[in-house]
Amino acid sequence: MNVFGVGLPEMAIIMVVALLVFGPKKLPEIGRSLGKAIRGFQDASKEFENEFRREAEQIERAMQPPMQASLETTPPAALSPATEGAGNAANSTETPSEATADRVG
């Protein structure tokens, strides 16, 4: 077993030194408080990760509808030349026979 580069013999030596320094009554209390601190850190990191994921999903959902809407609509400028040409032909006051007479004569 190798945790953080510390093998089993090194861990045993650390535990013996801790037992000698803190004593048998204080060691379980220190272990408990250390465990609670590690647990609190893990909970905080999980909450941060969940909050980050929620915000990323919310931003992603907010950006999707405008992109889809812009693909579905056709720009009005694409239709204007055809309607302008049709409008000019409809507004012409010459009859076909007058237009032919102007070209011939």
PDB file of C-alpha atoms in Angstrom:
ATOM      1  CA  MET A   1       0.000   0.000   0.000  1.00  0.00           C
ATOM      2  CA  ASN A   2       1.510   3.305  -1.088  1.00  0.00           C
ATOM      3  CA  VAL A   3      -0.350   6.496  -0.157  1.00  0.00           C
ATOM      4  CA  PHE A   4       1.275   9.823  -1.153  1.00  0.00           C
ATOM      5  CA  GLY A   5       4.608   8.067  -1.588  1.00  0.00           C
ATOM      6  CA  VAL A   6       4.479   6.713   1.988  1.00  0.00           C
ATOM      7  CA  GLY A   7       4.564   2.942   2.333  1.00  0.00           C
ATOM      8  CA  LEU A   8       3.279   0.741   5.167  1.00  0.00           C
ATOM      9  CA  PRO A   9       6.505   0.804   7.254  1.00  0.00           C
ATOM     10  CA  GLU A  10       6.671   4.608   7.121  1.00  0.00           C
ATOM     11  CA  MET A  11       2.997   4.893   8.138  1.00  0.00           C
ATOM     12  CA  ALA A  12       3.609   2.617  11.135  1.00  0.00           C
ATOM     13  CA  ILE A  13       6.514   4.797  12.260  1.00  0.00           C
ATOM     14  CA  ILE A  14       4.379   7.955  11.892  1.00  0.00           C
ATOM     15  CA  MET A  15       1.597   6.369  13.979  1.00  0.00           C
ATOM     16  CA  VAL A  16       4.034   5.360  16.745  1.00  0.00           C
ATOM     17  CA  VAL A  17       5.530   8.870  16.857  1.00  0.00           C
ATOM     18  CA  ALA A  18       2.044  10.420  16.939  1.00  0.00           C
ATOM     19  CA  LEU A  19       1.070   8.073  19.779  1.00  0.00           C
ATOM     20  CA  LEU A  20       4.162   9.076  21.756  1.00  0.00           C
ATOM     21  CA  VAL A  21       3.679  12.814  21.125  1.00  0.00           C
ATOM     22  CA  PHE A  22      -0.080  13.129  21.706  1.00  0.00           C
ATOM     23  CA  GLY A  23      -0.725  10.190  24.013  1.00  0.00           C
ATOM     24  CA  PRO A  24      -3.355   7.454  23.863  1.00  0.00           C
ATOM     25  CA  LYS A  25      -6.207   9.686  25.126  1.00  0.00           C
ATOM     26  CA  LYS A  26      -5.678  12.555  22.706  1.00  0.00           C
ATOM     27  CA  LEU A  27      -4.965  10.518  19.543  1.00  0.00           C
ATOM     28  CA  PRO A  28      -8.577   9.331  18.867  1.00  0.00           C
ATOM     29  CA  GLU A  29      -9.858  12.884  19.333  1.00  0.00           C
ATOM     30  CA  ILE A  30      -7.301  14.223  16.857  1.00  0.00           C
ATOM     31  CA  GLY A  31      -8.208  11.461  14.393  1.00  0.00           C
ATOM     32  CA  ARG A  32     -11.906  12.308  14.685  1.00  0.00           C
ATOM     33  CA  SER A  33     -11.362  16.017  14.138  1.00  0.00           C
ATOM     34  CA  LEU A  34      -9.064  15.309  11.199  1.00  0.00           C
ATOM     35  CA  GLY A  35     -11.693  12.994   9.688  1.00  0.00           C
ATOM     36  CA  LYS A  36     -14.391  15.660  10.098  1.00  0.00           C
ATOM     37  CA  ALA A  37     -12.170  18.258   8.453  1.00  0.00           C
ATOM     38  CA  ILE A  38     -11.486  15.980   5.487  1.00  0.00           C
ATOM     39  CA  ARG A  39     -15.197  15.168   5.180  1.00  0.00           C
ATOM     40  CA  GLY A  40     -16.079  18.875   5.235  1.00  0.00           C
ATOM     41  CA  PHE A  41     -13.537  19.548   2.505  1.00  0.00           C
ATOM     42  CA  GLN A  42     -14.971  16.739   0.358  1.00  0.00           C
ATOM     43  CA  ASP A  43     -18.530  18.030   0.823  1.00  0.00           C
ATOM     44  CA  ALA A  44     -17.500  21.566  -0.112  1.00  0.00           C
ATOM     45  CA  SER A  45     -15.696  20.390  -3.240  1.00  0.00           C
ATOM     46  CA  LYS A  46     -18.703  18.279  -4.328  1.00  0.00           C
ATOM     47  CA  GLU A  47     -21.059  21.211  -3.802  1.00  0.00           C
ATOM     48  CA  PHE A  48     -18.762  23.487  -5.810  1.00  0.00           C
ATOM     49  CA  GLU A  49     -18.635  20.930  -8.621  1.00  0.00           C
ATOM     50  CA  ASN A  50     -22.442  20.540  -8.651  1.00  0.00           C
ATOM     51  CA  GLU A  51     -22.979  24.309  -8.672  1.00  0.00           C
ATOM     52  CA  PHE A  52     -20.481  24.725 -11.502  1.00  0.00           C
ATOM     53  CA  ARG A  53     -22.200  21.971 -13.518  1.00  0.00           C
ATOM     54  CA  ARG A  54     -25.654  23.543 -12.949  1.00  0.00           C
ATOM     55  CA  GLU A  55     -24.436  26.959 -14.118  1.00  0.00           C
ATOM     56  CA  ALA A  56     -22.780  25.451 -17.202  1.00  0.00           C
ATOM     57  CA  GLU A  57     -25.994  23.615 -18.139  1.00  0.00           C
ATOM     58  CA  GLN A  58     -28.050  26.772 -17.602  1.00  0.00           C
ATOM     59  CA  ILE A  59     -25.749  28.796 -19.861  1.00  0.00           C
ATOM     60  CA  GLU A  60     -25.837  26.041 -22.467  1.00  0.00           C
ATOM     61  CA  ARG A  61     -29.653  25.981 -22.428  1.00  0.00           C
ATOM     62  CA  ALA A  62     -29.807  29.776 -22.684  1.00  0.00           C
ATOM     63  CA  MET A  63     -27.580  29.801 -25.769  1.00  0.00           C
ATOM     64  CA  GLN A  64     -29.350  27.051 -27.734  1.00  0.00           C
ATOM     65  CA  PRO A  65     -32.704  28.735 -28.610  1.00  0.00           C
ATOM     66  CA  PRO A  66     -31.204  31.869 -30.261  1.00  0.00           C
ATOM     67  CA  MET A  67     -28.962  29.747 -32.467  1.00  0.00           C
ATOM     68  CA  GLN A  68     -31.881  27.573 -33.590  1.00  0.00           C
ATOM     69  CA  ALA A  69     -34.103  30.576 -34.207  1.00  0.00           C
ATOM     70  CA  SER A  70     -31.532  32.263 -36.445  1.00  0.00           C
ATOM     71  CA  LEU A  71     -31.252  29.145 -38.599  1.00  0.00           C
ATOM     72  CA  GLU A  72     -34.992  28.830 -39.109  1.00  0.00           C
ATOM     73  CA  THR A  73     -35.761  32.410 -40.185  1.00  0.00           C
ATOM     74  CA  THR A  74     -35.071  33.652 -43.712  1.00  0.00           C
ATOM     75  CA  PRO A  75     -33.708  37.168 -44.090  1.00  0.00           C
ATOM     76  CA  PRO A  76     -36.187  39.650 -45.598  1.00  0.00           C
ATOM     77  CA  ALA A  77     -33.492  41.099 -47.925  1.00  0.00           C
ATOM     78  CA  ALA A  78     -33.489  37.870 -49.946  1.00  0.00           C
ATOM     79  CA  LEU A  79     -37.118  38.433 -50.942  1.00  0.00           C
ATOM     80  CA  SER A  80     -36.959  42.159 -51.728  1.00  0.00           C
ATOM     81  CA  PRO A  81     -35.432  42.079 -55.285  1.00  0.00           C
ATOM     82  CA  ALA A  82     -38.106  39.697 -56.560  1.00  0.00           C
ATOM     83  CA  THR A  83     -40.919  41.743 -55.058  1.00  0.00           C
ATOM     84  CA  GLU A  84     -39.463  45.015 -56.366  1.00  0.00           C
ATOM     85  CA  GLY A  85     -39.308  43.639 -59.919  1.00  0.00           C
ATOM     86  CA  ALA A  86     -42.875  42.377 -59.702  1.00  0.00           C
ATOM     87  CA  GLY A  87     -44.012  45.702 -58.290  1.00  0.00           C
ATOM     88  CA  ASN A  88     -42.444  47.688 -61.171  1.00  0.00           C
ATOM     89  CA  ALA A  89     -44.120  45.502 -63.770  1.00  0.00           C
ATOM     90  CA  ALA A  90     -47.470  45.877 -62.053  1.00  0.00           C
ATOM     91  CA  ASN A  91     -47.154  49.678 -61.848  1.00  0.00           C
ATOM     92  CA  SER A  92     -46.444  50.058 -65.569  1.00  0.00           C
ATOM     93  CA  THR A  93     -49.230  52.001 -67.324  1.00  0.00           C
ATOM     94  CA  GLU A  94     -48.368  50.904 -70.861  1.00  0.00           C
ATOM     95  CA  THR A  95     -50.393  48.174 -72.465  1.00  0.00           C
ATOM     96  CA  PRO A  96     -48.588  45.470 -74.403  1.00  0.00           C
ATOM     97  CA  SER A  97     -49.718  46.901 -77.734  1.00  0.00           C
ATOM     98  CA  GLU A  98     -48.351  50.381 -76.851  1.00  0.00           C
ATOM     99  CA  ALA A  99     -44.990  48.910 -75.849  1.00  0.00           C
ATOM    100  CA  THR A 100     -44.808  47.013 -79.159  1.00  0.00           C
ATOM    101  CA  ALA A 101     -45.745  50.117 -81.141  1.00  0.00           C
ATOM    102  CA  ASP A 102     -42.954  52.127 -79.459  1.00  0.00           C
ATOM    103  CA  ARG A 103     -40.355  49.531 -80.411  1.00  0.00           C
ATOM    104  CA  VAL A 104     -41.500  49.217 -84.049  1.00  0.00           C
ATOM    105  CA  GLY A 105     -42.050  52.794 -84.868  1.00  0.00           C
TER     106      GLY A 105
END
